[in-house]
Short mmCIF file of C-alpha atoms in Angstrom, two decimals:
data_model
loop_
_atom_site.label_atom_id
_atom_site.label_comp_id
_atom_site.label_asym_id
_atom_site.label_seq_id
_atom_site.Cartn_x
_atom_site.Cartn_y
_atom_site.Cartn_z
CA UNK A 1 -9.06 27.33 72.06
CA UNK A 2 -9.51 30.51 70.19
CA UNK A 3 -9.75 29.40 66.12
CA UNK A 4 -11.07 33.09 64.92
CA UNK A 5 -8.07 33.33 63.19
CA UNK A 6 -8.07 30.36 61.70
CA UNK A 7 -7.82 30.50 57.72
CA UNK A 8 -10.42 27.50 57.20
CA UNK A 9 -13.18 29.52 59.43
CA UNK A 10 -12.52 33.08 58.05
CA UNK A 11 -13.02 31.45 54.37
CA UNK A 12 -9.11 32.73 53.50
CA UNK A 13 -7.95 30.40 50.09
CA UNK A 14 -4.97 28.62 50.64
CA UNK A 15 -2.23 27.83 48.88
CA UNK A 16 -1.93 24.92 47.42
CA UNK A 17 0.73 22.66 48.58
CA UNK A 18 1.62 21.19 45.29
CA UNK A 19 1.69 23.82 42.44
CA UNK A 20 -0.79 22.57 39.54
CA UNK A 21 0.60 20.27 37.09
CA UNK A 22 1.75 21.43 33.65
CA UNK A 23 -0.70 20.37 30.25
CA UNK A 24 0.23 16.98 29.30
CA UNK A 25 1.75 17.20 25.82
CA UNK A 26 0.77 14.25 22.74
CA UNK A 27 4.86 13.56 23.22
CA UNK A 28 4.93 13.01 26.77
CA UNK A 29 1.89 10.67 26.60
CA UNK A 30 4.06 8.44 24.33
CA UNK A 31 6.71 8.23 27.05
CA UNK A 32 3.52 6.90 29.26
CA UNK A 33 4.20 2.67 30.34
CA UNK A 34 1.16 0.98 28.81
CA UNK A 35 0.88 -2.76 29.84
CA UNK A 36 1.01 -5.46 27.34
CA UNK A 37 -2.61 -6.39 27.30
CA UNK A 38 -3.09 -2.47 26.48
CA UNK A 39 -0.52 -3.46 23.22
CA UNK A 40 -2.21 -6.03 22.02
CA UNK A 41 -5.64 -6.27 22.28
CA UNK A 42 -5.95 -3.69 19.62
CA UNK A 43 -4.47 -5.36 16.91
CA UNK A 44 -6.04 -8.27 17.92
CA UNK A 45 -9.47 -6.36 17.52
CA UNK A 46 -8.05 -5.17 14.04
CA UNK A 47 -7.36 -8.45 12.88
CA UNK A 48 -10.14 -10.28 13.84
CA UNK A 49 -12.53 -6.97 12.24
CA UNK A 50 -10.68 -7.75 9.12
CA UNK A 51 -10.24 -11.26 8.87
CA UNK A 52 -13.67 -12.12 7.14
CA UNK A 53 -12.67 -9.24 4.74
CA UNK A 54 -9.80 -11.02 3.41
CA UNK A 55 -11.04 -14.40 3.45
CA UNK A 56 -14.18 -13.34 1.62
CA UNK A 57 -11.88 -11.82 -1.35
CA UNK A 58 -9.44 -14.83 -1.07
CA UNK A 59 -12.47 -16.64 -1.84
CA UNK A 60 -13.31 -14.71 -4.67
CA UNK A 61 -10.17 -15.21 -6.15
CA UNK A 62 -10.07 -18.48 -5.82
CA UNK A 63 -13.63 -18.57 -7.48
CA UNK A 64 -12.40 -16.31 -11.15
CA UNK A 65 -9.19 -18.23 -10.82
CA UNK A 66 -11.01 -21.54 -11.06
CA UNK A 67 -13.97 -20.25 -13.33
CA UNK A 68 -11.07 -18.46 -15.71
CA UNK A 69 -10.23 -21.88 -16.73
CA UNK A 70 -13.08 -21.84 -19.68
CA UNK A 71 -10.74 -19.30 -21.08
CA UNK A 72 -8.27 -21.42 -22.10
CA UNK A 73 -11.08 -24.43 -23.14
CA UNK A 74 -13.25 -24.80 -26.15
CA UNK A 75 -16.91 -25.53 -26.29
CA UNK A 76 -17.46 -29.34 -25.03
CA UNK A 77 -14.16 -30.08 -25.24
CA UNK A 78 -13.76 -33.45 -23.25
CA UNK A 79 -9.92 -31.69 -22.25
CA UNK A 80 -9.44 -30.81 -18.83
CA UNK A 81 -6.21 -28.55 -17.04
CA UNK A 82 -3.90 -29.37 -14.87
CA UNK A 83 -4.04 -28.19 -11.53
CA UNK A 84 -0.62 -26.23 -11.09
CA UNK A 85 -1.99 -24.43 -14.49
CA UNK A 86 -4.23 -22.08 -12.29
CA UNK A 87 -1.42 -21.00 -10.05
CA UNK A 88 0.97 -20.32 -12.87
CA UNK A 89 -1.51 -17.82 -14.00
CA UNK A 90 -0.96 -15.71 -11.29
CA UNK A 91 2.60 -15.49 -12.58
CA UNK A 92 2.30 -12.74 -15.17
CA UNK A 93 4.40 -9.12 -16.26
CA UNK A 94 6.70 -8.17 -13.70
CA UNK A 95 5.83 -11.62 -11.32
CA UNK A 96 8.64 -13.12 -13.38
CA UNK A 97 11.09 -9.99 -12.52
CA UNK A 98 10.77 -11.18 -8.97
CA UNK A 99 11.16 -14.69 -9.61
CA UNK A 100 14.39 -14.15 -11.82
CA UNK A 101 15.85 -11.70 -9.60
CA UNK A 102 14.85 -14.44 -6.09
CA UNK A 103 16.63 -17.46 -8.04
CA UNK A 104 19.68 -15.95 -10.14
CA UNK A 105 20.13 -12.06 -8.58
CA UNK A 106 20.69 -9.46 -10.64
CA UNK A 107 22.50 -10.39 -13.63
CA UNK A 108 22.07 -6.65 -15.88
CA UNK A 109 21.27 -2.88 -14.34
CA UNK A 110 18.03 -3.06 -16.36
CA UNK A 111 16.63 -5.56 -13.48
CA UNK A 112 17.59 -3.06 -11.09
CA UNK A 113 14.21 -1.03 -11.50
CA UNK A 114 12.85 -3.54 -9.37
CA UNK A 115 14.11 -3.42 -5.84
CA UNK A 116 15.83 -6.29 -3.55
CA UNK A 117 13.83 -6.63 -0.42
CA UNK A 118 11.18 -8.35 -2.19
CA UNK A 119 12.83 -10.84 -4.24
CA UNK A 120 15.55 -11.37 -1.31
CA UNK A 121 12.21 -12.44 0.86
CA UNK A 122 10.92 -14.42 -1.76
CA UNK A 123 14.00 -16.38 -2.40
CA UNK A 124 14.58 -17.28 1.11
CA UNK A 125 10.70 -18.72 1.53
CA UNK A 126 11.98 -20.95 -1.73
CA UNK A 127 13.68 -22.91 0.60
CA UNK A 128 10.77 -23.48 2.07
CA UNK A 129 8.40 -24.08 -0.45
CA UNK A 130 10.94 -25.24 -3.70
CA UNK A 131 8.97 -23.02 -6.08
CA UNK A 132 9.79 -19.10 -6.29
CA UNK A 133 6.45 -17.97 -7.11
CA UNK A 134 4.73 -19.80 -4.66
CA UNK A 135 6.93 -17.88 -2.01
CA UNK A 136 6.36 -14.70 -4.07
CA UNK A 137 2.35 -15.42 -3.67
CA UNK A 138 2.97 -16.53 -0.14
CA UNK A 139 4.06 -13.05 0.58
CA UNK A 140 2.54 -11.19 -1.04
CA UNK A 141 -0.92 -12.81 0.49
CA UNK A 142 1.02 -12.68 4.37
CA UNK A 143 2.17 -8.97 3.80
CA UNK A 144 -1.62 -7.96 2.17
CA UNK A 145 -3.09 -9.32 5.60
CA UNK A 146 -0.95 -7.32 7.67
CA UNK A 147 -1.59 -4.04 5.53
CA UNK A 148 -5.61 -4.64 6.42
CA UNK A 149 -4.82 -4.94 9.92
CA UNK A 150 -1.96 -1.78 10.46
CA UNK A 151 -5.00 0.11 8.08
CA UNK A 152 -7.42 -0.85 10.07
CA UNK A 153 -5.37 -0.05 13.49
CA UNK A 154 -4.17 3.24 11.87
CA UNK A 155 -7.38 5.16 10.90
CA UNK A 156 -9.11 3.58 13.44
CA UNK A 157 -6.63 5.64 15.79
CA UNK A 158 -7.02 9.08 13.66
CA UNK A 159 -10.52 8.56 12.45
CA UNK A 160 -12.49 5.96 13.89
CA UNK A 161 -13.74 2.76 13.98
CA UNK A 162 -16.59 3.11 11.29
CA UNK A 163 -13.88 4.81 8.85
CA UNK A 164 -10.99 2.19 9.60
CA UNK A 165 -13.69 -0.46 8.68
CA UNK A 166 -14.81 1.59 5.46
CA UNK A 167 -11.33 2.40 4.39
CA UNK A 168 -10.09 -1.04 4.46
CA UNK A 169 -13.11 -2.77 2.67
CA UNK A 170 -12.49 0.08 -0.15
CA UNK A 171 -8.66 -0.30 -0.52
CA UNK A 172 -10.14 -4.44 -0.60
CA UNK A 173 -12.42 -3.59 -3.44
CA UNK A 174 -10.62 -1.59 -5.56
CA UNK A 175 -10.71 -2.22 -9.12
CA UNK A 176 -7.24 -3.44 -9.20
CA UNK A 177 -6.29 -4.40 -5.91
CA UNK A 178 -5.51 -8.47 -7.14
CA UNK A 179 -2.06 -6.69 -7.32
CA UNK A 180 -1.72 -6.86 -3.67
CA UNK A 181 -1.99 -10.89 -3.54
CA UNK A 182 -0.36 -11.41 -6.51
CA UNK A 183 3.76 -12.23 -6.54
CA UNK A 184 4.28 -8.35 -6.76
CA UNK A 185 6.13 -6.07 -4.49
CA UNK A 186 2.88 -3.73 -3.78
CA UNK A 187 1.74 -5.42 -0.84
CA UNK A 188 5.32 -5.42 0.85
CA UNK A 189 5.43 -2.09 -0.18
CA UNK A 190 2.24 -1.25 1.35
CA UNK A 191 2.87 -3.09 4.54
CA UNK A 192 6.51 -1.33 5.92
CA UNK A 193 4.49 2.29 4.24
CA UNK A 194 1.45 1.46 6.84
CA UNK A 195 3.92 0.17 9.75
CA UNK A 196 6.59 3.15 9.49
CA UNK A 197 3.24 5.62 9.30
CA UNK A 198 1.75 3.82 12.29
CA UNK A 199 4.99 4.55 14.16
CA UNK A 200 5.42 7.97 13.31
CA UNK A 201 2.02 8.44 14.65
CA UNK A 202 2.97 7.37 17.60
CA UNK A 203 6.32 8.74 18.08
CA UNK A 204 8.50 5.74 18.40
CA UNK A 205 11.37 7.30 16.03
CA UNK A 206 13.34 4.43 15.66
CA UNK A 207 11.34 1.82 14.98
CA UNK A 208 9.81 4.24 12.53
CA UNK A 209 13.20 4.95 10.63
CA UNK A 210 14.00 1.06 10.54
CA UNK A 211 10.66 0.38 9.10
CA UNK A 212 10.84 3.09 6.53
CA UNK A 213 14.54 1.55 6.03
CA UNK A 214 13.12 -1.72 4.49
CA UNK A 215 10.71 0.71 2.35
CA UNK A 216 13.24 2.74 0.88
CA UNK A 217 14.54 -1.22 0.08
CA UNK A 218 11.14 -2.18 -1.44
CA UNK A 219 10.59 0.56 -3.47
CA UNK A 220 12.04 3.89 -4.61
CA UNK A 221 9.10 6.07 -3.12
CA UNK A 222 9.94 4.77 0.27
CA UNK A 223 12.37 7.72 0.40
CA UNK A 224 9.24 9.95 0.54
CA UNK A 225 8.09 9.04 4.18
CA UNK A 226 10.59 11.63 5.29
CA UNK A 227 8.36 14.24 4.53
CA UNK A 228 5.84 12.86 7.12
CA UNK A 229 8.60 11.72 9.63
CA UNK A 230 9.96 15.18 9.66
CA UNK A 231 6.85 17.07 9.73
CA UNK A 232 5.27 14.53 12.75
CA UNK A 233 8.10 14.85 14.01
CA UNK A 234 8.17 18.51 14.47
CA UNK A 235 4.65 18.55 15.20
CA UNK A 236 5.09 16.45 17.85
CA UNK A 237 7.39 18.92 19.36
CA UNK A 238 5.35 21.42 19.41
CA UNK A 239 7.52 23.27 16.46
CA UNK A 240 9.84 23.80 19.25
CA UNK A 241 13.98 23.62 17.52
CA UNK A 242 15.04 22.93 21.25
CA UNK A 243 12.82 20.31 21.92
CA UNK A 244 14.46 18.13 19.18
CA UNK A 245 16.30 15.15 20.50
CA UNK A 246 18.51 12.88 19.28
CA UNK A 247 16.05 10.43 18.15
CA UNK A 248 15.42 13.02 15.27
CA UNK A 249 18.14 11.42 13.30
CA UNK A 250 16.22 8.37 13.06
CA UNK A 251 15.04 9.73 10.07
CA UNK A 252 18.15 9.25 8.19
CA UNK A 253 17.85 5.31 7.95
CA UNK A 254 15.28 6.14 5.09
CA UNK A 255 18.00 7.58 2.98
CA UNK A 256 20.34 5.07 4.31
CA UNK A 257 18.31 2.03 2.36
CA UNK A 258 18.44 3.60 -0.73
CA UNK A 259 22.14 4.59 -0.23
CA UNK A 260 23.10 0.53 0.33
CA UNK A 261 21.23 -0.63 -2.94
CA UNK A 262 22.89 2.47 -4.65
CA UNK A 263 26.49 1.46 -3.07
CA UNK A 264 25.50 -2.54 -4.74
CA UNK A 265 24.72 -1.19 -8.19
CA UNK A 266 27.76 0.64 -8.12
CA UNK A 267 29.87 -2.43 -7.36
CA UNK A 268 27.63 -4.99 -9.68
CA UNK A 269 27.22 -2.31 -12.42
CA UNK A 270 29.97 0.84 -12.00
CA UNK A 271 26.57 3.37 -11.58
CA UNK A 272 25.05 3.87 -8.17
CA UNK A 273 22.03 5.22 -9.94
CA UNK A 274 21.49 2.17 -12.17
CA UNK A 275 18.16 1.69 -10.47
CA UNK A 276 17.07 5.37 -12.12
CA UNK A 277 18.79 4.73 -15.22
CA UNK A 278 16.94 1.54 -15.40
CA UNK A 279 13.86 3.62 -16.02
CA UNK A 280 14.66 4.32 -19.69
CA UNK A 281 14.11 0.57 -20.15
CA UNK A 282 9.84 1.33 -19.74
CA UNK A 283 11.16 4.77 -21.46
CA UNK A 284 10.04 6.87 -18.07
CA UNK A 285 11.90 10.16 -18.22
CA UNK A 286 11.28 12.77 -15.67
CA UNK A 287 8.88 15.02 -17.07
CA UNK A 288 6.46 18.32 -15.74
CA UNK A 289 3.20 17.42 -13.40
CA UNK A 290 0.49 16.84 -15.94
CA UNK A 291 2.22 16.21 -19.16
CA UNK A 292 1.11 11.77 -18.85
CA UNK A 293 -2.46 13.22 -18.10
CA UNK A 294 -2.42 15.37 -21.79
CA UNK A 295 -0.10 12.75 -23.71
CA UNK A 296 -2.39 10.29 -22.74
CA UNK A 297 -5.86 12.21 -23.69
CA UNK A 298 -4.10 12.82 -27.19
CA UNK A 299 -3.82 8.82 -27.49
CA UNK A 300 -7.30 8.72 -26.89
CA UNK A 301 -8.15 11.64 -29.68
CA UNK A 302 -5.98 10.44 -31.93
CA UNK A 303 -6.58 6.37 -31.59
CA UNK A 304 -9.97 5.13 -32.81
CA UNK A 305 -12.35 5.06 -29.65
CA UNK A 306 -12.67 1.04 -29.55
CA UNK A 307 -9.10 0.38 -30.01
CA UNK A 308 -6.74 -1.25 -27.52
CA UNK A 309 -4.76 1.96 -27.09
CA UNK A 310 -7.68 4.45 -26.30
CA UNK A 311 -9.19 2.34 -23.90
CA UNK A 312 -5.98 1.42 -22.03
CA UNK A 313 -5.83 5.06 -21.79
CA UNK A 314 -9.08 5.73 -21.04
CA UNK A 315 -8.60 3.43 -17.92
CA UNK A 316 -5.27 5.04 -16.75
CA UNK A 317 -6.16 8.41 -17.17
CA UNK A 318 -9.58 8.46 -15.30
CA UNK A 319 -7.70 6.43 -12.71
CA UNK A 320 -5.87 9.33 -12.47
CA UNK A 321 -8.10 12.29 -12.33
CA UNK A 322 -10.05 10.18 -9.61
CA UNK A 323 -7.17 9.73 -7.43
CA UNK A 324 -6.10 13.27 -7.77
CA UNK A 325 -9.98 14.87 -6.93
CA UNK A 326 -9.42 12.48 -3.94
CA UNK A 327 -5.80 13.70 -3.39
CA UNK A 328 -7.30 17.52 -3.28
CA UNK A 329 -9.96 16.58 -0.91
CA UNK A 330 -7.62 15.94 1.80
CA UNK A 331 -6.96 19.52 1.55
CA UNK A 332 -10.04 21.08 0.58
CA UNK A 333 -14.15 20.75 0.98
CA UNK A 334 -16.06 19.00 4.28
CA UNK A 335 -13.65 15.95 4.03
CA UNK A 336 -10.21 17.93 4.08
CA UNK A 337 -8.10 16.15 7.05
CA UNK A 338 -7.75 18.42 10.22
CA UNK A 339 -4.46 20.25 11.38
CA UNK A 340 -3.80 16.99 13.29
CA UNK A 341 -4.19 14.70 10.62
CA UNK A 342 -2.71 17.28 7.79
CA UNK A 343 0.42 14.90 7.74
CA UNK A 344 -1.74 12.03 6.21
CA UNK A 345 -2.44 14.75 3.36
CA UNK A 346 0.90 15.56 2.84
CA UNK A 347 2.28 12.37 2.23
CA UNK A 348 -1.06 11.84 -0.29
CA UNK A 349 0.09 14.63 -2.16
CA UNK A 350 3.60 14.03 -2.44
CA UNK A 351 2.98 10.52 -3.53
CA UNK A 352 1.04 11.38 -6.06
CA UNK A 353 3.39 13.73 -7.94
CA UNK A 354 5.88 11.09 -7.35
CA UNK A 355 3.50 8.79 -9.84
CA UNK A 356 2.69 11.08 -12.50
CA UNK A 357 6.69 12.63 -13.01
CA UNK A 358 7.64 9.93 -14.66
CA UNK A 359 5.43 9.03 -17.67
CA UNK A 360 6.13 6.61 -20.26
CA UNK A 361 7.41 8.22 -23.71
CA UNK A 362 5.08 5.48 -25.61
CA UNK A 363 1.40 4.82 -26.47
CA UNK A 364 0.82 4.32 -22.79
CA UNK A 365 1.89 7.30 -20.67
CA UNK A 366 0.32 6.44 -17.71
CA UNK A 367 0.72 2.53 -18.01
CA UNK A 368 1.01 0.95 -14.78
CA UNK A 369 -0.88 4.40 -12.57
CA UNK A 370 -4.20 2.10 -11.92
CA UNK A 371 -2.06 0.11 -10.29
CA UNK A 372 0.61 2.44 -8.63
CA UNK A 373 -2.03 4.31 -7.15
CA UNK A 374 -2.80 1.40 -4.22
CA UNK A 375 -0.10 3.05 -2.71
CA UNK A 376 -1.65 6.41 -1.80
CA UNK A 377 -3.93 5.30 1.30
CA UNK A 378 -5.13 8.89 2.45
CA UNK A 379 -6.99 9.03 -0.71
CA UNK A 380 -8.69 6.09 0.62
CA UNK A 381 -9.66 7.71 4.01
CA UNK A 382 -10.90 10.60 2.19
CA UNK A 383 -13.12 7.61 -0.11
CA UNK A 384 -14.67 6.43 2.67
CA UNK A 385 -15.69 9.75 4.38
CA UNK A 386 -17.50 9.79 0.83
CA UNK A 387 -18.76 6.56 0.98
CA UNK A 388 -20.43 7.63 4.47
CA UNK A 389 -23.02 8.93 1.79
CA UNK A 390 -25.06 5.51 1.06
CA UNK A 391 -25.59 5.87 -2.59
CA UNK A 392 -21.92 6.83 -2.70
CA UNK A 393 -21.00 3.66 -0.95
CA UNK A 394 -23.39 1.42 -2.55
CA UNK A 395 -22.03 2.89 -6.56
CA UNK A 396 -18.78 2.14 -5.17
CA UNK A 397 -19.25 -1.55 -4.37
CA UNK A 398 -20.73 -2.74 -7.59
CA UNK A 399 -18.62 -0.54 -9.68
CA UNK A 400 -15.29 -1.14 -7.55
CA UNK A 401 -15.59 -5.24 -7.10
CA UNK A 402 -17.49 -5.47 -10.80
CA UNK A 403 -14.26 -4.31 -12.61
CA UNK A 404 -11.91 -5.55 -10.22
CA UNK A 405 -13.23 -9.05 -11.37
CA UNK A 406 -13.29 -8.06 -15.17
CA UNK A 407 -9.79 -6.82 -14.32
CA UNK A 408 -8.59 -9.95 -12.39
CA UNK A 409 -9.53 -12.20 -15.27
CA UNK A 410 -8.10 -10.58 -18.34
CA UNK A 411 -5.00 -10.85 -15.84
CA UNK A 412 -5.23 -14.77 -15.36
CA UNK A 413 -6.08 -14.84 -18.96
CA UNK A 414 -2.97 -13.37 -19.70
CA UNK A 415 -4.24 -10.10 -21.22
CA UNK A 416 -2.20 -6.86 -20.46
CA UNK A 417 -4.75 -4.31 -18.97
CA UNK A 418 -3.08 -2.56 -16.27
#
């Protein structure tokens, strides 16, 4: 058999039978069937890497809750506490909000500042456990866990293992991060922020949207995860206006949370906005970017130095200017977040104006920021890229946990500090 003119033996490239297949877009690898051991043994490797993490600071708390008990006991006094005495002390400032709101509802527009997922959870553990703020520490303490896990399982899927681990321990250590496992909403907050972010990141759009549903019902600045839905969203896309789907509209359960609690206060109260109005009550008025920051450094000028006022200030404001330095390094410098993770930035940024418009028109401007500012993870991520630095990281664990125990126990003391 003649084979001279065969293609194989005269080196002639064929064709290939099968044309090549197209780049695999970040979308369509979402679409991709994972099995259920794939699902889960992440987050099981999240929780378990944070577990001793929050038992260790449990443990601490227990520790200043138990020592804070000389506080309220004179020298050789042969008096002793009772024991439900330490837990009540965890019920300060707005813990007994929560607790109103969780056993009798809303019963003026003023309560309406505070928002009704959190008591509506609270009230039905009460059935369980026949005390209000035991359910409101309950969870608050089961919510805080799962923000250290979906933080942990979030970064670590952006940024890393070593940063996840970093950025988790810092958020822990904070100075006033005893607001997460006390009977406030923060850690709720927190936890559906995390969860709808995790989603977006991954392109399930509406599990995202339901998530950031309950947000927009835990807090008013749950309404500004559209930005990063809409902007992941797009991204995701590849900026392409035909390749948007119907899943888009997902985004418009955020709104949709804030619309029903705005539809209740205009049927309890006659004024859908009675949850804005409510603000005058802490006399917060919507004011320019930077006007808390110079109200508050002329408290400080004009107070003596030593005085409750100027150091209250003092604490706020330099809260403040930390957070926002941290805020602009997500943008800017060897620690600004890549094109991929710009959305992270974004929602930073946004979150932090949403702090500082609305200062208080009193002796305390920015009363309330060291606490608010728990909320604005990316700064954290950008904390622990600093903290990769090892004097950075050791200054930040004495300083951080040293004042977050100073902090915890003019708290249980029943001292107003942040």
């Amino acid at each position: 058999m003649d084979l001279s003119n065969d293609a194989h033996t005269q080196n002639i490239p064929l064709e290939p039978i099968f044309p090549a297949p197209l780049p695999i877009t970040e979308f369509q690898q979402q679409l991709a069937p994972t099995r259920p051991a794939q699902v889960f043994r992440p987050w099981q490797k999240a929780a378990l890497a944070v577990l001793p993490l929050y038992t260790a600071t449990h443990i601490a708390y227990f520790l200043l809750t138990y020592l804070s008990s000389l506080f309220h006991l004179e020298n050789f006094t042969q008096k002793s506490l009772a024991l439900p005495m330490l837990l009540s002390w965890w019920g300060r400032w707005d813990t007994d909000h929560f607790v109103f709101i969780a056993s009798k509802g809303y019963d003026e527009a003023w309560r309406t500042a505070f928002f009704p997922l959190y008591p509506l959870f609270e009230s039905g553990l009460a059935l369980l456990t026949r005390n209000a703020l035991v359910a409101g520490l309950l969870l608050s303490n089961l919510a805080l866990f799962g923000v250290f896990v979906i933080l942990y399982r979030l970064v670590e899927r952006d940024f890393g293992t070593i940063l996840a681990a970093r950025t988790t321990l810092y958020l822990a250590l904070f100075p006033t991060a005893f607001f997460l496992s006390a009977a406030y909403n923060e850690s709720l907050f927190l936890f559906f922020t995390l969860l709808c972010f995790y989603q977006i990141r991954k392109g399930r759009w509406w599990l995202a949207g339901l998530v950031g549903f309950l947000a927009c019902l835990t807090r008013s600045a749950g309404i500004l995860l559209c930005l990063p839905f809409c902007y992941d969203y797009l991204r995701q896309h590849g900026w392409n206006w035909r390749a948007l789907r119907l899943d888009g509209l997902s985004v418009l359960l955020l709104p949709t949370g804030l619309g029903l609690f705005a539809l209740y206060c205009w049927y309890r109260f006659g004024d859908p906005l009675a949850f804005s109005h409510a603000q005058a009550g802490w006399n917060r008025v919507l004011s320019l970017p930077g006007y808390g920051f110079l109200k508050a450094f002329g408290v400080i000028r004009q107070q003596p130095l030593l005085g409750f006022a100027s150091i209250h200030n003092v604490i706020d404001l330099s809260t403040g200017l930390i957070l926002l330095a941290l805020t602009a390094l997500t943008f800017v410098g060897p620690w600004k977040f890549s094109a991929r993770e710009r959305v992270y930035a974004l929602y930073g940024l946004v979150a932090y104006l949403f702090l500082i418009l609305f200062p208080s028109y009193d002796g305390f401007p920015l009363q309330s920021l060291s606490r608010l500012v728990l909320e604005l993870f990316p700064a954290f991520i950008v904390l622990a890229k600093l903290g990769m630095q090892k004097q950075v990281h050791l200054h930040y664990l004495v300083l951080a946990s040293s004042l977050q125990a100073f902090f915890l126990l003019q708290f249980l003391v029943g001292f107003w500090t942040v």
